[in-house]
Coordinates of C-alpha atoms in Angstrom, one line a residue:
M64 CA 96.3 77.0 89.7
T65 CA 100.0 77.4 88.8
L66 CA 100.9 79.4 91.8
G67 CA 99.2 77.0 94.2
F68 CA 100.8 73.9 92.8
A69 CA 104.2 75.6 92.8
A70 CA 104.1 75.7 96.6
V71 CA 103.1 72.0 96.8
E72 CA 105.8 71.0 94.4
A73 CA 108.5 73.0 96.2
M74 CA 107.7 71.3 99.5
A75 CA 107.6 67.8 97.8
G76 CA 110.9 68.5 96.1
W77 CA 112.6 69.6 99.3
W78 CA 111.3 66.5 101.2
S79 CA 112.1 64.0 98.4
G80 CA 115.5 65.6 97.4
S81 CA 114.4 65.9 93.8
L82 CA 116.1 68.7 91.8
A83 CA 113.6 68.1 89.0
L84 CA 110.7 68.9 91.3
L85 CA 112.5 71.8 92.9
G86 CA 113.4 73.2 89.5
D87 CA 109.9 72.7 88.2
A88 CA 108.5 74.4 91.3
G89 CA 110.7 77.5 90.7
H90 CA 109.7 77.4 87.1
M91 CA 106.0 77.4 88.0
L92 CA 106.5 80.3 90.4
T93 CA 108.0 82.4 87.7
D94 CA 105.3 81.3 85.3
S95 CA 102.7 82.5 87.8
L96 CA 104.3 86.0 87.6
A97 CA 104.6 85.6 83.8
L98 CA 100.9 84.8 83.5
A99 CA 100.0 87.8 85.7
L100 CA 102.2 90.1 83.5
A101 CA 100.6 88.7 80.4
T102 CA 97.1 89.3 81.8
A103 CA 97.9 92.9 82.7
A104 CA 99.5 93.4 79.2
S105 CA 96.4 92.0 77.5
I106 CA 94.1 94.4 79.4
L107 CA 96.3 97.4 78.7
A108 CA 96.6 96.5 75.0
R109 CA 92.8 96.8 74.6
R110 CA 92.8 100.5 75.7
P111 CA 91.8 102.9 72.8
S112 CA 94.2 105.3 71.2
S113 CA 94.9 108.7 72.7
P114 CA 96.6 111.9 71.7
R115 CA 99.7 110.6 73.5
H116 CA 99.5 107.0 72.1
T117 CA 97.9 107.2 68.6
Y118 CA 98.3 103.5 68.0
G119 CA 97.0 102.7 71.5
L120 CA 99.1 100.4 73.7
R121 CA 99.3 97.4 71.4
R122 CA 103.0 97.1 71.8
V123 CA 102.6 96.4 75.6
E124 CA 101.9 92.8 74.6
T125 CA 105.2 92.6 72.7
L126 CA 107.0 94.1 75.7
A127 CA 105.4 91.6 78.0
G128 CA 106.4 88.8 75.7
M129 CA 110.0 90.0 75.7
L130 CA 110.2 90.4 79.5
N131 CA 108.8 86.9 79.9
G132 CA 111.3 85.5 77.5
L133 CA 114.2 87.1 79.4
F134 CA 112.7 85.7 82.6
M135 CA 112.8 82.3 81.0
L136 CA 116.5 82.6 80.2
F137 CA 117.2 83.3 83.9
V138 CA 115.1 80.2 85.0
V139 CA 116.9 78.0 82.5
A140 CA 120.3 79.1 83.6
L141 CA 119.4 78.6 87.3
I142 CA 118.1 75.0 86.7
A143 CA 121.1 74.1 84.5
W144 CA 123.5 75.4 87.2
H145 CA 121.9 73.2 89.9
A146 CA 121.8 70.2 87.5
I147 CA 125.5 70.4 87.0
E148 CA 126.0 70.5 90.8
R149 CA 123.9 67.4 91.1
L150 CA 125.9 65.6 88.4
I151 CA 129.1 66.4 90.3
T152 CA 127.6 65.4 93.7
P153 CA 124.7 63.0 93.2
Q154 CA 122.0 63.0 95.9
P155 CA 119.4 60.4 96.8
V156 CA 115.8 61.0 95.6
E157 CA 112.5 59.7 96.9
A158 CA 111.2 58.3 93.7
G159 CA 107.6 57.5 94.8
T160 CA 107.0 61.1 95.9
V161 CA 108.5 62.5 92.7
I162 CA 106.3 60.3 90.5
G163 CA 103.0 61.2 92.4
V164 CA 103.6 65.0 92.5
A165 CA 105.0 65.1 88.9
A166 CA 101.9 63.3 87.6
L167 CA 99.6 65.8 89.4
G168 CA 101.6 68.7 88.0
L169 CA 101.4 67.3 84.5
A170 CA 97.6 67.2 84.7
I171 CA 97.4 70.8 85.9
N172 CA 99.8 72.0 83.2
V173 CA 97.8 70.3 80.5
I174 CA 94.7 72.0 81.7
V175 CA 96.3 75.5 81.8
A176 CA 98.0 75.0 78.4
W177 CA 94.6 74.0 76.9
M178 CA 93.0 77.2 78.4
L179 CA 95.7 79.4 77.0
S180 CA 95.7 77.7 73.5
R181 CA 92.1 78.8 73.1
G182 CA 93.1 82.5 73.4
E183 CA 94.5 84.9 70.8
G184 CA 97.7 83.8 69.1
D185 CA 99.6 87.1 69.7
L186 CA 103.1 87.3 71.0
N187 CA 102.0 87.9 74.6
T188 CA 99.8 84.7 74.7
R189 CA 102.6 82.7 73.0
A190 CA 105.0 83.8 75.7
A191 CA 102.6 82.8 78.4
L192 CA 102.0 79.5 76.7
L193 CA 105.7 78.9 76.4
H194 CA 106.1 79.3 80.1
V195 CA 103.3 76.8 80.7
F196 CA 104.7 74.4 78.1
G197 CA 108.0 74.6 79.8
D198 CA 106.2 73.6 83.1
L199 CA 104.6 70.7 81.3
L200 CA 107.9 69.4 80.0
G201 CA 109.4 69.9 83.5
S202 CA 106.6 67.7 84.9
V203 CA 107.4 65.1 82.2
A204 CA 111.1 65.2 83.1
A205 CA 110.3 64.9 86.8
L206 CA 108.0 61.9 86.2
A207 CA 110.5 60.2 83.9
S208 CA 113.4 60.7 86.4
G209 CA 111.2 59.3 89.2
I210 CA 110.4 56.2 87.2
V211 CA 114.1 55.7 86.2
I212 CA 115.3 56.1 89.8
L213 CA 112.5 53.8 91.2
Y214 CA 113.5 50.9 88.9
T215 CA 117.2 51.4 88.4
G216 CA 118.4 53.5 91.3
W217 CA 120.4 55.7 88.9
Y218 CA 120.3 59.2 90.5
P219 CA 122.0 61.2 87.7
A220 CA 118.7 60.7 85.7
D221 CA 117.2 63.6 87.7
P222 CA 119.7 66.3 86.7
L223 CA 120.2 65.0 83.2
L224 CA 116.5 65.1 82.3
S225 CA 116.3 68.6 83.9
M226 CA 119.1 69.8 81.5
L227 CA 117.4 68.2 78.5
I228 CA 114.2 70.1 79.3
C229 CA 116.3 73.3 79.7
G230 CA 117.6 72.8 76.2
L231 CA 114.2 72.5 74.7
I232 CA 112.9 75.5 76.6
L233 CA 115.9 77.5 75.6
A234 CA 115.4 77.0 71.9
S235 CA 111.7 78.1 72.1
T236 CA 112.7 81.1 74.3
L237 CA 115.4 82.4 71.9
K238 CA 112.9 82.1 69.0
L239 CA 110.3 84.1 70.9
L240 CA 112.9 86.8 71.8
R241 CA 113.9 87.1 68.2
V242 CA 110.3 87.7 67.1
A243 CA 109.7 90.2 69.9
T244 CA 113.0 92.1 69.1
H245 CA 112.1 92.2 65.4
T246 CA 108.6 93.6 66.2
L247 CA 110.0 96.3 68.5
L248 CA 112.6 97.3 65.9
E249 CA 109.7 97.6 63.4
G250 CA 111.0 95.0 61.0
V251 CA 109.0 93.6 58.1
P252 CA 107.0 90.6 59.4
D253 CA 108.5 87.2 58.6
N254 CA 105.5 86.2 56.6
L255 CA 105.7 89.2 54.3
S256 CA 108.1 90.2 51.5
L257 CA 108.8 93.9 51.0
G258 CA 109.7 93.3 47.3
A259 CA 106.6 91.2 46.7
I260 CA 104.4 93.9 48.1
G261 CA 106.1 96.7 46.2
H262 CA 105.9 94.8 42.8
A263 CA 102.2 94.0 43.4
M264 CA 101.3 97.6 44.2
A265 CA 103.2 98.8 41.1
E266 CA 101.1 96.6 38.9
V267 CA 97.9 98.2 39.9
E268 CA 96.3 100.1 37.0
G269 CA 97.2 103.8 37.0
V270 CA 100.3 103.3 39.2
H271 CA 103.7 104.0 37.6
S272 CA 106.0 103.1 40.5
I273 CA 106.3 102.8 44.3
H274 CA 109.0 104.2 46.5
D275 CA 109.6 104.9 50.2
L276 CA 107.7 101.7 51.0
H277 CA 107.7 100.7 54.7
V278 CA 106.0 97.7 56.3
W279 CA 106.1 97.0 60.1
S280 CA 104.1 95.3 62.9
L281 CA 102.1 97.2 65.4
D282 CA 101.7 94.0 67.3
S283 CA 101.4 90.2 66.5
N284 CA 98.1 90.7 64.7
H285 CA 98.2 94.1 63.1
V286 CA 100.5 95.2 60.2
A287 CA 100.9 98.8 59.0
L288 CA 102.2 100.1 55.7
S289 CA 103.2 103.5 54.2
A290 CA 104.3 104.3 50.7
H291 CA 104.6 107.0 48.0
V292 CA 102.7 106.1 44.9
V293 CA 103.8 107.7 41.6
L294 CA 100.8 107.9 39.2
H295 CA 100.6 108.0 35.4
S296 CA 97.8 110.5 35.8
S297 CA 96.7 112.3 38.9
Q298 CA 93.0 112.0 37.8
A299 CA 93.3 108.2 38.3
W300 CA 94.1 108.5 42.0
P301 CA 90.6 107.8 43.5
T302 CA 90.3 104.6 41.4
S303 CA 94.0 103.5 42.1
L304 CA 93.6 104.2 45.8
V305 CA 90.6 101.8 46.1
A306 CA 92.4 99.1 44.1
L307 CA 95.6 99.5 46.2
Q308 CA 93.7 99.2 49.5
R309 CA 91.8 96.1 48.2
L310 CA 95.1 94.5 47.0
L311 CA 96.8 95.1 50.4
A312 CA 93.9 93.8 52.4
E313 CA 93.1 90.7 50.3
Q314 CA 96.5 89.6 49.3
F315 CA 98.7 90.7 52.2
D316 CA 96.2 91.1 55.1
I317 CA 97.3 94.7 55.6
H318 CA 94.4 96.9 56.6
H319 CA 96.2 100.0 57.9
A320 CA 97.9 101.7 54.9
T321 CA 99.0 105.3 54.4
L322 CA 99.5 106.1 50.8
Q323 CA 100.8 109.4 49.4
P324 CA 100.1 110.0 45.7
E325 CA 102.7 111.8 43.5
P326 CA 102.6 112.8 39.8
L327 CA 105.2 111.8 37.3
P328 CA 108.1 114.3 37.0
G329 CA 107.1 117.1 34.7
Q330 CA 103.3 116.6 35.2
I331 CA 101.1 119.4 36.4
V332 CA 99.7 118.7 39.8
T333 CA 95.9 118.9 39.7
F334 CA 95.1 118.0 43.3
S335 CA 93.4 120.7 45.3
S336 CA 92.2 120.9 48.9
R337 CA 88.7 122.1 47.9
P338 CA 86.8 123.0 44.7
P339 CA 86.9 126.6 43.7
G340 CA 83.9 128.6 44.9
P341 CA 81.5 130.6 42.7
K342 CA 82.4 134.1 41.8
S343 CA 80.7 136.8 43.8
A344 CA 78.3 139.1 41.9
A345 CA 79.8 142.1 43.7
S346 CA 83.3 141.3 42.5
P347 CA 84.7 143.8 40.0
P348 CA 85.9 142.5 36.7
P349 CA 89.6 141.9 36.2
G350 CA 91.5 145.1 35.5
S351 CA 88.8 147.5 36.8
R352 CA 89.3 149.7 39.8

């Protein structure tokens, strides 16, 4: 839908002389590529883990989101550059054509945005939705510029509204890129506090303290945690482990946790890999030959 209408909008923009339509057509063309990239990333992210990728390919969605965000920066810069040219040298615009095509584009973008909004809220889908939302705003700008030109004849309305939409898209794109970069750098998710998690874990019965605590995002929907747990008594570990896992799942929505138990300094470690086997009847008593 997006790719087909991009061709229609490009021809209409060239015929009418509307930068808003031409810019929106270019934006919709890049969005078609972005949606294709997001679809491929979503398929790859569902592949199971392997000996080479033990977490699977979940980060592909984040990479796709980042690439789409960088693509958006290029589109915004291109539209802004052409808008400045039009402000310096205003050109006539066929307002009636702009209004008709922009209204059709707005309807198509609303349908596509509705379809995407029903999907998963991961970074990949958010990036794709950002592209479509940018198209939607572009259609609104083109429609508004056509109406202004039709009733006032003020041609600078076309590039000015294009620059306004560029500013709105730029703010959302930078936010998306920040989240994608933070995920790829394995930062603590914005909705979680490392200190709050550590203090909550340390309050579990049988736990003395927590150290080497790490929390990071595997993707937009999965958080992983690893920590060293110092115990008051090593015999309490089975009970403490269950309590810690329940705490992390229920309070922080962390379901992938790797916890390493440690005794207090000076304690005798009583963990063993397997229980001792029975003595053999044929074994000689200690001290005998």
